[in-house]
Structure formats: C-alpha cells, structure tokens
Amino acid sequence: MIRRVLYSFTGTVQGVGFRPFIYRIASKLKLHGFVQNSPGGVRAEVEGPDEAVHRFLDDVRQTLPPLAEITGISSEEIPVREEPGFFIRESLQEGDRHIPIPPDSATCDDCLQELFNPDDRRFRYPFTNCTNCGPRLTIVSGIPYDRENTSMACFSLCPECRQEYETPFDRRFHAEPNACSLCGPTLQLLDADGRELQVDDPLQEAVERLLSGAVIAVKGLGGFHLAVDAKNDQAVRELRQRKFREEKPLAVMVRDMETALQLCEATKREQALLESPERPIVLVRKKKFTTLAPSVAPGMPDLGIMLPGTPLHHLLLENISSALVMTSANRTDEPICTGNREAVKRLYGIADFYLVHNRDILVRCDDSITMVAAGDIRLMRRARGFVPNAVPLQEPLPGVLALGPHLKATVCIVKGDRAYLSPHIGDMETPQARDFFHESVDLMQNITQSTPGVIACDLHPGYYSTRAAADMQAETVIPVQHHHAHIVGCLAENAATGPVIGIAMDGTGYGEDGHIWGGEFLIADTCSYTRAAHIKYFPLPGSEQAIREPWRIAAALLQSAFPDDWKEKAHSLDLPDREGALDTIETMLRKNLNCPRTSSLGRLFDGVAALLGIRRKVSFEGQAAMELEAASVQTNGSVLPFLINTDEIPFQLDFSPLIRDIVEKRRAGGSTAQLAASFHLTLCHAFADTAELLRQKHSLSRVALSGGCFQNRLLLERCKEELGKRSFKVYTHRLIPTNDGGIALGQAVCAGTRIKNNPTERQTTP
Ligand code: ZN
Ligand code: ZN
Ligand code: FE
C-alpha cells in the first residue's frame, strides 16, 4: 500500500543539518516528497510503501545529526500525490513561529582537520564551518534560520561553496554560514586608533604582538575578548590596570586538553565539559605550580579555563604553548563589545590592537561559565553555546515576558511549554547595560515571535527593570518576590510545581517587609509562598558601604554577639579601628543610622570572612565568600552551636552562638581553615535542622535549593548530602544559574502560573 504522511518535527531541527539528513534517509528508502524548514520547526511529506514510511521514522529517530534534538513529532495521513523524487524546499514563512535558532557550536572535528590540512582548500581559513558546527544565534537577524536572515547575507557564495551548499550529500549542504577564503569574511589587524595595519598575515602578526606583551582585542563569536599572554605577569597586570579590574579572576584559553591539564586538575567530567560543543569556561581546580602569571586568578583555588571554540581561536592558540587570558572586552558593568567601530571606541586606552573581521555579530553573547559540583554540571553564567535553547516546562503556560533582577540580569519569555532565557546581560548599572537589556527583550520577542501581554518583574520598586515594566504598558504587570523567583526557577527546571521547602540563600533581594532578604526558607509552589523561616536579621552599618567593606558587618555581628565588650574583641581580631571607626559603627548601630537590616547569607559570609581576617574589603561581589570557601578546603571542620527560635513565626535562625564560638576559638588560636570549614558545616546542619522542623509542620519532604550562595561548591555539596542523609528529596539547578541569572525564569513561570490559575489577575495591573 502506498501512503503519504506529513511529519512535523519540533525541537532543535534548524541549522543543524536536519533537512539534508531527512533527504538522505528518504532517498535511501526511495521515498518521494519533500522537506522544508517551517517557522514551527521542520516539516516533511513522505510518500511510498507502508513499510518504507515506517522505516523512515525509525531511521530519523535513531540516527539524528549530532546537534539536532527532537522534542516533538506529529504525523498526519494526507492524500497520495504520485510526484516523483524527493526535494528540499524553500522555507515556509507562515505558521506558528515557535522554533528559535540553535546556539553557536564549537568547530567540529571534520572542520578542524580541514583547517590544519595544507591540501585542503580551507587550510588556515579562520571562518570554516559546516552543518555540524559554527556560528548560529550570534549571526542571526531574524527567523527562519536561512542565510538571508544572517550576517552572511552580504557574502555571495563562490561556485565551489555554492556547490557544497546545494549538494544534499555534502557536509555543508545548507550550512548557512558556509564560506571560504575566496568568498567569505576576512581578518584585519587594526591599531589602537582603528587604522588597518598593512600586514601579510594579520593573525600571525597578532600572535607575535601578544607574545611581546600587547593587549589585543579579538573579535570572537558573540563579542570581543581582550587577550594577553597569560604567563606574562606584567602584561596581565597592565590589562587589569587599564580595565580597572583589580583582583577578579580572569579566564584563560589554551590550545588543547594536554595544555589544560598542565594548568589544572580537570576530572573526566570537567574534561568532557571543556570539550563540549557549547565550549564554556569551566572552573577547575588550579594546579599548584604552573606557568601562569600569579595575577591571572590571585587567591583563588580554581581557574576559569576554556578550549578554542572557533577556527580563529584554534589558529590564534596554535603556537601558544601556555595560555592566553581571554576576558570579555568591556569596561566594568558594561556589556561585551560586538561591532568593530564600537570596540575601537569603547576599548580606547585598553587595547593596543584589534584583530577584527567583517562578519557582523548580530547578537551579543558572552562566554558561558560552568563548573561541576555535587555530581552535575552547574551554570554560573548562561550565554554562548546554551542560548537560545529552551527550558522545557511541565505544562503550557500563558505567554509571559519576565524582566529579571538588577544584577547578573537575564530576561525570559515563556511560550507554550517552553521558557526561553536571554543571554547573560550583566549588572544594570550603566546606560550601555540598560541598552543591552532592551536589545535582549527585542531579541527574545523576535526569536520567539511573541509579544506577551503579561510582564513579570522584581518586587523592588527601584530596579531599572521594574520601572521598565511599568513603562512597557502591558495589560498586566506581576511583581514576583526575589527569593520566591529563585525557588520557582529551581522548581521549573526540575519539572516540579511544589509545594516544597524552598531554601534560598543569597546576596540580597527586596523583601515584602522592606528589609533586605537573603537567607530564606519559603513554603513555596510555582504560584505563591509563605515565609516559614529566615536567618535572624542583622544590621549592615553603612548599607552599600558594608558590602564593599565586610569589616563593618563583622563589627555589627560582634556587637550583637558580645554587647558588653565587642570593641575589645574587635581589637583582638585586628578589625580596623582607624580614626575611631568602631566608635562610629557603634553610634550608627545605637542610633540606627543607615543600618538596614538583612537576613542575607551572602552578607553573613562576608562578615565571617572579615572576622577570620580573610578579607576586610572586597573589590568584587562574592570575593570574601569565595575566599572563605577556598580557605576551608582540605579540612572537615565540626558543627558549632546555633539556635532555631520556633516561638516566632517565621522561625528565626540565630547564628549569634556560632559567631561567639568562632570568635572564642579564633582568639584561642584556632586555625582559619578549621574555622572556615566549621562555618560551612554548621550552616548545612542549621539548614537541615530547619528543614526538618518545617517537614514536621507542613508534611513536606522535598527541598529546593537556590540563590547565589549555592555557587559555593562546598556549601552546595554538603547541604545536598546532609539533606539527603535525612531523607529529603533535593532539587538543585542544572540548566540555569542558581544565582540571579536564573531569576527571570522563576518570575516568568510564577506569573504564568498565577494567570493560568486565576485568569482575572490579568485585569489587576497595579
Ligand atoms: Zn564543522
Ligand atoms: Zn567560497
Ligand atoms: Fe538572588
């Protein structure tokens, strides 16, 4: 019997060699019909004997191209047409535009081989790619993903490239960014003023200048990097000085795994992550003795390292036996540069030279940052290689645009049963970052082809994104509390809806009571929450200043732990007391002057790091906590006293006894490592004890862990272990960051659920 079936495939099926793949299977089975991209995915009509049609679907399922992923297949029996042959048709423009573009993908082995083969016509061509690899999202101007909707549109294919592009059995069949040295993008080296240098080989010239200590801005996939020789301490210091980046660790790129293993102790899992097509930065334990300049990642046990992800990077690193620092090309709190002229303007005074090319970057996309912790891959920054892959949701929700938090911002659109997060935007402190924020909203609306009428935002009235929400004149604006959003994000990516005991441990988030929350136990589902317990409030003398100068927090902790003789204790711990600083703090505390109250675990970390003399002033967020974690490796520590006050609702988690104990032990000569480890261990026991009390009260045995503090590997692993021991089911983040980079997802799912459960909420714009 002859049948004709219309198959619709959804998932990552565009720009990944899916149509030629379908073509090959259909031709092999002698089926007739066609395949084409549609805004909803890929559709194929196949006609032939019943048996062959069956085989077709089996073969599709079993031999998918490496970058393709099918999330849905629908089939429909349609009338037989008796048209001979099988064709690849032009794209359909209409229909439900549900399908976005695939993420950028690292150079595949086949392309790599060609790149270094002197007999190949693409020998040393820095823009080599194929259907299995290359730029995707970052060159896209619209959908569907066809060449005319990319920044390759202005390059017309040479006869040979065209032939590859049109030959179904070629690896470059419909590889949209296909190019060669005859017809494709080319490199240029510019001087500090943006003038082109007349050199034979811009790349070779750039390498030589790098090796003699220059700072070179290199145009990558989603933006520029600033590169310097990572073994040249003076060059690294120079870069830090020009970029005003004092101590924050810098990422490096090495040419291959062998070189990576000379610098760090990557496990098999970490090695696989380094080599994955997403090609992220991976935080890996640094080796003790390496060729790296000390100024690359001072004071940190981990090194952020990545392997080359583009032919250009492979060529750049080819003769560099050590590593290159490759840090995002931007000034503090500004987004990464993408345009050639933009780079020359914004990086003036930072870069000595610019290695650029004429393939435009259309979507700003930073490097992703990952690590392996508690047995899973964790994302600290989700961007290149991961975006715009969807987070699948458990159920379809009404469309929502979520505008995210203020720091480590991303935005998110929910469409149907998928959530799409934007690339990492960063901290919304500069006009450039705010422009990037609007750029990201447009991007996500464009690739999801939706403009949701519901907008979700943070509860904080002062955030730029909150004000932007009001300005957008949506039919509904739904503010979501920061830590609730954290927990909902965690539930959503675990395909759970709650209720759970949500443990959100964080820097800061605006609380319903106007205080700064950040050590929260919420009984939460994706719709609502109650605050069941929190870390007992403590004051932040000087507010923002206390965040930069954790010794102030230490002083406040001492004052409440030892009201009678705290200053004497402070002196014995060497807290700074220049010009009566401690008296000033005392006055501020007594009169409650600029001393906002907080339950933030992040700030408690800062305070304890200062008490232990690890760090009293920080130059970047999280620095004190990172060093406190670093101090505690290789010791176990012991559980120190703490108190859970259940007389009050919410329960109060009181760490004054812990502070007292740490201070006494410190004065008695206790080691920093031991006390830092004990601090971590005590937190985990305190959280697990609190969770047990809440389990009794609410009959819940599932826990969701979220918030920036769980980027701390030790805290995450020990908490998970301790909760596991007490038979809790523990949800953690794997697909999205546990830090504020995941907030937009939580906001979107929370708002979507509320609208779904209560459609009248649509009318209640605040
Ligand atoms: Zn390839
Ligand atoms: Zn060509
Ligand atoms: Fe947060």
PDB file of N, CA, C and O and ligand atoms in Angstrom, residues 106-112 114 128-134 171-172, ligand 1:
ATOM      1  N   ALA A 106      30.862  24.775  18.810  1.00  0.00           N
ATOM      2  CA  ALA A 106      32.316  24.762  18.591  1.00  0.00           C
ATOM      3  C   ALA A 106      32.673  23.996  17.319  1.00  0.00           C
ATOM      4  O   ALA A 106      31.983  23.051  16.931  1.00  0.00           O
ATOM      5  N   THR A 107      33.761  24.401  16.691  1.00  0.00           N
ATOM      6  CA  THR A 107      34.287  23.771  15.478  1.00  0.00           C
ATOM      7  C   THR A 107      34.328  22.244  15.625  1.00  0.00           C
ATOM      8  O   THR A 107      34.852  21.727  16.605  1.00  0.00           O
ATOM      9  N   CYS A 108      33.758  21.542  14.637  1.00  0.00           N
ATOM     10  CA  CYS A 108      33.711  20.077  14.736  1.00  0.00           C
ATOM     11  C   CYS A 108      35.038  19.471  14.272  1.00  0.00           C
ATOM     12  O   CYS A 108      35.883  20.154  13.694  1.00  0.00           O
ATOM     13  N   ASP A 109      35.214  18.196  14.519  1.00  0.00           N
ATOM     14  CA  ASP A 109      36.483  17.532  14.195  1.00  0.00           C
ATOM     15  C   ASP A 109      36.781  17.558  12.697  1.00  0.00           C
ATOM     16  O   ASP A 109      37.926  17.725  12.291  1.00  0.00           O
ATOM     17  N   ASP A 110      35.735  17.398  11.868  1.00  0.00           N
ATOM     18  CA  ASP A 110      35.951  17.413  10.417  1.00  0.00           C
ATOM     19  C   ASP A 110      36.494  18.762   9.963  1.00  0.00           C
ATOM     20  O   ASP A 110      37.432  18.837   9.174  1.00  0.00           O
ATOM     21  N   CYS A 111      35.875  19.831  10.468  1.00  0.00           N
ATOM     22  CA  CYS A 111      36.326  21.165  10.073  1.00  0.00           C
ATOM     23  C   CYS A 111      37.729  21.429  10.589  1.00  0.00           C
ATOM     24  O   CYS A 111      38.543  22.067   9.911  1.00  0.00           O
ATOM     25  N   LEU A 112      38.004  20.936  11.793  1.00  0.00           N
ATOM     26  CA  LEU A 112      39.324  21.127  12.387  1.00  0.00           C
ATOM     27  C   LEU A 112      40.407  20.470  11.536  1.00  0.00           C
ATOM     28  O   LEU A 112      41.488  21.019  11.315  1.00  0.00           O
ATOM     29  N   GLU A 114      40.254  19.896   8.341  1.00  0.00           N
ATOM     30  CA  GLU A 114      40.447  20.709   7.135  1.00  0.00           C
ATOM     31  C   GLU A 114      41.283  21.946   7.420  1.00  0.00           C
ATOM     32  O   GLU A 114      42.126  22.346   6.613  1.00  0.00           O
ATOM     33  N   THR A 128      35.976  28.757   8.791  1.00  0.00           N
ATOM     34  CA  THR A 128      35.497  27.439   8.387  1.00  0.00           C
ATOM     35  C   THR A 128      34.354  26.967   9.297  1.00  0.00           C
ATOM     36  O   THR A 128      34.432  27.106  10.509  1.00  0.00           O
ATOM     37  N   ASN A 129      33.313  26.410   8.679  1.00  0.00           N
ATOM     38  CA  ASN A 129      32.223  25.828   9.475  1.00  0.00           C
ATOM     39  C   ASN A 129      31.446  24.863   8.600  1.00  0.00           C
ATOM     40  O   ASN A 129      31.727  24.737   7.402  1.00  0.00           O
ATOM     41  N   CYS A 130      30.474  24.165   9.170  1.00  0.00           N
ATOM     42  CA  CYS A 130      29.655  23.242   8.386  1.00  0.00           C
ATOM     43  C   CYS A 130      28.306  23.065   9.082  1.00  0.00           C
ATOM     44  O   CYS A 130      28.024  23.769  10.050  1.00  0.00           O
ATOM     45  N   THR A 131      27.487  22.130   8.613  1.00  0.00           N
ATOM     46  CA  THR A 131      26.170  21.981   9.262  1.00  0.00           C
ATOM     47  C   THR A 131      26.296  21.449  10.687  1.00  0.00           C
ATOM     48  O   THR A 131      25.343  21.497  11.443  1.00  0.00           O
ATOM     49  N   ASN A 132      27.470  20.922  11.034  1.00  0.00           N
ATOM     50  CA  ASN A 132      27.628  20.381  12.384  1.00  0.00           C
ATOM     51  C   ASN A 132      28.281  21.357  13.359  1.00  0.00           C
ATOM     52  O   ASN A 132      28.469  21.029  14.530  1.00  0.00           O
ATOM     53  N   CYS A 133      28.663  22.518  12.870  1.00  0.00           N
ATOM     54  CA  CYS A 133      29.354  23.442  13.772  1.00  0.00           C
ATOM     55  C   CYS A 133      29.295  24.859  13.221  1.00  0.00           C
ATOM     56  O   CYS A 133      28.932  25.070  12.069  1.00  0.00           O
ATOM     57  N   GLY A 134      29.702  25.804  14.058  1.00  0.00           N
ATOM     58  CA  GLY A 134      29.844  27.178  13.601  1.00  0.00           C
ATOM     59  C   GLY A 134      28.918  28.154  14.288  1.00  0.00           C
ATOM     60  O   GLY A 134      28.199  27.795  15.226  1.00  0.00           O
ATOM     61  N   ARG A 171      28.699  17.804   3.480  1.00  0.00           N
ATOM     62  CA  ARG A 171      28.632  18.204   4.891  1.00  0.00           C
ATOM     63  C   ARG A 171      28.222  19.683   5.023  1.00  0.00           C
ATOM     64  O   ARG A 171      27.884  20.147   6.122  1.00  0.00           O
ATOM     65  N   ARG A 172      28.264  20.420   3.945  1.00  0.00           N
ATOM     66  CA  ARG A 172      27.931  21.845   4.010  1.00  0.00           C
ATOM     67  C   ARG A 172      26.619  22.150   3.293  1.00  0.00           C
ATOM     68  O   ARG A 172      26.324  23.305   2.990  1.00  0.00           O
TER      69      ARG A 172
HETATM   70 ZN    ZN B   1      32.152  21.531  11.071  1.00  0.00          ZN
END
